[in-house]
Structures are given as C-alpha cells and as structure tokens.
Amino acid sequence: MAVPIAVLDCDLLLYGRGHRTLDRFKLEDVTDEYLVSTYGFPRQFICYLVDLLGATLSRPTQRSRAISPETQILAALGFYTSGSFQTRMGDAIGISQASMSRCVANVTEALVERASQFIHFPEDEATVQTLKDDFYGLAGMPGVLGVVDCTHVAIKAPNAEDLSYVNRKGLHSLNCLMVCDSRGVLLSAETHWPGSLPDCAVLEQAALTSQFETELHKDGWLLGDSSFLLRTWLMTPLHIPETPAEYRYNMAHSATHNVIERTFRTIRSRFRCLDGSKGTLQYSPEKSSHIILACCVLHNISLEHGLDVWSSPATGHMEQPEEEYEQMESVDSEACRVRQELLLTHFS
C-alpha cells in the first residue's frame, strides 16, 4: 500500500502562515498616514530607500525563500521607530518575529555600508563657506564648521560582562561622538566607543581628531562643551568668564552648540529604539553600534528629503540627562591664543 507523502512548505513550518504572505503587503494599498504611523516615514521616502538598498537586499540567499527588499525595509523601519519586534509589526507585513530580526540586520548593514555617502564634511569651498555662514546666522559665532558632543545609548550587558561598557551611572552603554551642522545634519558619527570612556577620552582617540589635525580646514573650528579640551580646531567655552567680551563669547558659543543637543533629542524622538523607552538595545556592542549608525544615516536622508524632525512633536520617553563631567582646562598655548584672538576680533 502506497503511503502518501505530504509536500510541506518549510517556511510555513518555521515561520507560520505569515511568511506565505510576506509579499502581499504593497505600499500602494495603504495610505501615507498609515505608513507614517506604523513605520515612521511616508511612501516617497520608503520608495527612495527601496531604490537605494534594493540591489544589496536582493543578494543571493541560502534561505529557501527570500524576503523582498520592500518588506525588509518596512520591517527595519518599524523596529527603528518603535524599538519593538512585537508580533503586531510582523503581522502587518506578513513575517515572523525571527524574520523581523533578520530584516533589521540586513537593512542595518546595508545602511552602514553607505554611511560615508550620507555622513561627511563638505569639501568644496563654496559649501564650507555656506556652512560657516549658516552657523554665524544663529548667534554670531564665526568660523564654525560644526558642533560636536557625545551621547550615551544604553545596551545590554555584553556576554563577557565587559566593564569597559559600564558608564558612570553604572549602566552599560555606547558613548557616541557626533558632529552636526546648523540644521542638525550629521557631519560625523562614531558610535562604537565604550560607555566607560569620558567624552574627552573618546575625542582623543577618535578618527575625527586625526581628520582635523591632519586634513581639514585650518581656517575654522568645531564648537565643543567644557567636557573637551580646547584645541586650535575646537573652541570650548571659558570656564570663568570675566570681561563683557568673554560673556558674549560664551553666550554665542552656548546658543550655537545647543544645535547638537537638539539633534540628539530629535534623533531619539524619531528612532525610539535608541531612547530607552523599550529597554536597552538587545545586541552586542558591535551590532548596537551599527544600529545607531544606521539611524544616523536615516536621519540625514530624512533631512535631505525635507522631513524635518524638529517640527515633529516629541512624545513618550525622553532622553535622560547626560552624565556629569569635569571642566577641562587646556594647556595648549596655541589653542588659547586662537581663542583669545577670536574674543578680541569678534566679541570685544
């Protein structure tokens, strides 16, 4: 007697019925309002990402059935903007939670591969001058090429319980060094530094320092707060201002530097996986670093597309205050001379 052999769909066994419908979700079938509320971005932006990343996300796979680039991107955006792998998100596009996780990994790596395309300092003189003019228009601070600061993003304890990731609050985190322009566009983002490193130590070891000391613009500077040491290319506030010129300098410095704090808040507001409301990033430090960098890339692309997150109301959990730091005093006489000349020339 012949025994009938059932031909089983492996994906159905592994992932359930949702995986069979993974390509039934179509962007044209839903409204922009739905896309923004569920995935954080409108249709035009998502279509741009499909064009940008589609070839990479369509690379040959050893899996029995590949998930479309469109579906992978929606899954990743859903995680970045909600911080959750909840089944509801997967059900919306017809994939399992395990598939959601793989999609986030694939899209994250595709975005990280393109980080230098979207996060970089301008190179041509006209754009550099525009950068300075825009900063000058904020509070009258001349020669500014960017504002720099660090922010911590909480991560789970590494498997090895590496104490280098424990910050001064006793939490595991990555200390991320970023520079932005007057609009909040990121010009540099180093997201891999262990949370135990103070801001000044991060900058000391960062590629940004090497870049400015060996390559970039000698006729301008970054602005950093008092957690950094004064350098010829990094202007910090005066610890104890005494003269009217020094007070004016500090006020202009503070008003201009505030752009980076605002940028940090809005990145966390848009990409809720970073804001701590859903808990820490449940990945290794390396993978967490890549997720943060991927969100930075998306932040810049969104500004390119006119999606100004500063105009979006912030809701829910907000960023916790950053760690306290010691006031740093510079021993660089040339840097002190540059700052004093700036004071005399523009603030006296």
PDB file of N, CA and C in Angstrom, residues 48-57 59 106-120 293-294 296-298 300-301:
ATOM      1  N   TYR A  48      12.281  55.619  -1.920  1.00  0.00           N
ATOM      2  CA  TYR A  48      13.685  56.004  -2.131  1.00  0.00           C
ATOM      3  C   TYR A  48      14.616  54.964  -1.513  1.00  0.00           C
ATOM      4  N   LEU A  49      14.306  54.510  -0.299  1.00  0.00           N
ATOM      5  CA  LEU A  49      15.144  53.508   0.344  1.00  0.00           C
ATOM      6  C   LEU A  49      15.140  52.190  -0.441  1.00  0.00           C
ATOM      7  N   VAL A  50      13.999  51.830  -1.000  1.00  0.00           N
ATOM      8  CA  VAL A  50      13.931  50.610  -1.805  1.00  0.00           C
ATOM      9  C   VAL A  50      14.860  50.734  -3.009  1.00  0.00           C
ATOM     10  N   ASP A  51      14.847  51.898  -3.661  1.00  0.00           N
ATOM     11  CA  ASP A  51      15.748  52.119  -4.804  1.00  0.00           C
ATOM     12  C   ASP A  51      17.209  52.113  -4.360  1.00  0.00           C
ATOM     13  N   LEU A  52      17.488  52.717  -3.212  1.00  0.00           N
ATOM     14  CA  LEU A  52      18.859  52.841  -2.717  1.00  0.00           C
ATOM     15  C   LEU A  52      19.431  51.495  -2.289  1.00  0.00           C
ATOM     16  N   LEU A  53      18.627  50.700  -1.593  1.00  0.00           N
ATOM     17  CA  LEU A  53      19.132  49.488  -0.954  1.00  0.00           C
ATOM     18  C   LEU A  53      18.694  48.199  -1.647  1.00  0.00           C
ATOM     19  N   GLY A  54      17.820  48.329  -2.626  1.00  0.00           N
ATOM     20  CA  GLY A  54      17.209  47.148  -3.221  1.00  0.00           C
ATOM     21  C   GLY A  54      18.196  46.123  -3.737  1.00  0.00           C
ATOM     22  N   ALA A  55      19.223  46.582  -4.453  1.00  0.00           N
ATOM     23  CA  ALA A  55      20.197  45.642  -5.026  1.00  0.00           C
ATOM     24  C   ALA A  55      20.945  44.894  -3.932  1.00  0.00           C
ATOM     25  N   THR A  56      21.303  45.600  -2.872  1.00  0.00           N
ATOM     26  CA  THR A  56      22.017  44.959  -1.765  1.00  0.00           C
ATOM     27  C   THR A  56      21.141  43.945  -1.056  1.00  0.00           C
ATOM     28  N   LEU A  57      19.884  44.313  -0.819  1.00  0.00           N
ATOM     29  CA  LEU A  57      18.984  43.438  -0.071  1.00  0.00           C
ATOM     30  C   LEU A  57      18.479  42.270  -0.900  1.00  0.00           C
ATOM     31  N   ARG A  59      20.534  40.376  -2.662  1.00  0.00           N
ATOM     32  CA  ARG A  59      21.664  39.487  -2.889  1.00  0.00           C
ATOM     33  C   ARG A  59      21.252  38.032  -2.669  1.00  0.00           C
ATOM     34  N   ASN A 106      19.856  42.890   8.080  1.00  0.00           N
ATOM     35  CA  ASN A 106      20.205  43.116   6.669  1.00  0.00           C
ATOM     36  C   ASN A 106      20.162  44.597   6.308  1.00  0.00           C
ATOM     37  N   VAL A 107      19.093  45.279   6.706  1.00  0.00           N
ATOM     38  CA  VAL A 107      18.942  46.689   6.357  1.00  0.00           C
ATOM     39  C   VAL A 107      19.980  47.523   7.100  1.00  0.00           C
ATOM     40  N   THR A 108      20.246  47.168   8.356  1.00  0.00           N
ATOM     41  CA  THR A 108      21.252  47.898   9.132  1.00  0.00           C
ATOM     42  C   THR A 108      22.604  47.843   8.437  1.00  0.00           C
ATOM     43  N   GLU A 109      23.027  46.668   8.021  1.00  0.00           N
ATOM     44  CA  GLU A 109      24.328  46.547   7.360  1.00  0.00           C
ATOM     45  C   GLU A 109      24.341  47.293   6.030  1.00  0.00           C
ATOM     46  N   ALA A 110      23.229  47.265   5.305  1.00  0.00           N
ATOM     47  CA  ALA A 110      23.164  47.982   4.029  1.00  0.00           C
ATOM     48  C   ALA A 110      23.299  49.488   4.240  1.00  0.00           C
ATOM     49  N   LEU A 111      22.707  50.003   5.303  1.00  0.00           N
ATOM     50  CA  LEU A 111      22.813  51.435   5.601  1.00  0.00           C
ATOM     51  C   LEU A 111      24.220  51.788   6.085  1.00  0.00           C
ATOM     52  N   VAL A 112      24.796  50.942   6.926  1.00  0.00           N
ATOM     53  CA  VAL A 112      26.148  51.198   7.429  1.00  0.00           C
ATOM     54  C   VAL A 112      27.142  51.237   6.275  1.00  0.00           C
ATOM     55  N   GLU A 113      26.958  50.368   5.279  1.00  0.00           N
ATOM     56  CA  GLU A 113      27.844  50.371   4.115  1.00  0.00           C
ATOM     57  C   GLU A 113      27.819  51.714   3.384  1.00  0.00           C
ATOM     58  N   ARG A 114      26.723  52.445   3.522  1.00  0.00           N
ATOM     59  CA  ARG A 114      26.562  53.729   2.827  1.00  0.00           C
ATOM     60  C   ARG A 114      26.745  54.925   3.742  1.00  0.00           C
ATOM     61  N   ALA A 115      27.253  54.710   4.950  1.00  0.00           N
ATOM     62  CA  ALA A 115      27.365  55.801   5.921  1.00  0.00           C
ATOM     63  C   ALA A 115      28.205  56.956   5.384  1.00  0.00           C
ATOM     64  N   SER A 116      29.338  56.647   4.749  1.00  0.00           N
ATOM     65  CA  SER A 116      30.217  57.723   4.262  1.00  0.00           C
ATOM     66  C   SER A 116      29.581  58.511   3.123  1.00  0.00           C
ATOM     67  N   GLN A 117      28.596  57.936   2.460  1.00  0.00           N
ATOM     68  CA  GLN A 117      27.892  58.643   1.383  1.00  0.00           C
ATOM     69  C   GLN A 117      26.997  59.744   1.934  1.00  0.00           C
ATOM     70  N   PHE A 118      26.468  59.526   3.135  1.00  0.00           N
ATOM     71  CA  PHE A 118      25.491  60.461   3.690  1.00  0.00           C
ATOM     72  C   PHE A 118      25.995  61.240   4.905  1.00  0.00           C
ATOM     73  N   ILE A 119      27.060  60.776   5.548  1.00  0.00           N
ATOM     74  CA  ILE A 119      27.595  61.463   6.728  1.00  0.00           C
ATOM     75  C   ILE A 119      29.033  61.855   6.435  1.00  0.00           C
ATOM     76  N   HIS A 120      29.266  63.126   6.158  1.00  0.00           N
ATOM     77  CA  HIS A 120      30.614  63.596   5.832  1.00  0.00           C
ATOM     78  C   HIS A 120      30.651  65.123   5.876  1.00  0.00           C
ATOM     79  N   LEU A 293      24.368  53.782  14.047  1.00  0.00           N
ATOM     80  CA  LEU A 293      24.878  54.426  12.841  1.00  0.00           C
ATOM     81  C   LEU A 293      23.851  54.383  11.716  1.00  0.00           C
ATOM     82  N   ALA A 294      23.127  53.273  11.589  1.00  0.00           N
ATOM     83  CA  ALA A 294      22.076  53.183  10.575  1.00  0.00           C
ATOM     84  C   ALA A 294      21.005  54.246  10.807  1.00  0.00           C
ATOM     85  N   CYS A 296      21.512  57.097  12.245  1.00  0.00           N
ATOM     86  CA  CYS A 296      22.135  58.365  11.880  1.00  0.00           C
ATOM     87  C   CYS A 296      22.062  58.600  10.372  1.00  0.00           C
ATOM     88  N   VAL A 297      22.299  57.548   9.597  1.00  0.00           N
ATOM     89  CA  VAL A 297      22.196  57.652   8.139  1.00  0.00           C
ATOM     90  C   VAL A 297      20.764  58.014   7.746  1.00  0.00           C
ATOM     91  N   LEU A 298      19.787  57.337   8.334  1.00  0.00           N
ATOM     92  CA  LEU A 298      18.388  57.629   8.030  1.00  0.00           C
ATOM     93  C   LEU A 298      18.016  59.053   8.444  1.00  0.00           C
ATOM     94  N   ASN A 300      19.960  61.695   8.363  1.00  0.00           N
ATOM     95  CA  ASN A 300      20.443  62.601   7.321  1.00  0.00           C
ATOM     96  C   ASN A 300      19.627  62.486   6.044  1.00  0.00           C
ATOM     97  N   ILE A 301      19.277  61.266   5.654  1.00  0.00           N
ATOM     98  CA  ILE A 301      18.469  61.085   4.441  1.00  0.00           C
ATOM     99  C   ILE A 301      17.110  61.761   4.624  1.00  0.00           C
TER     100      ILE A 301
END
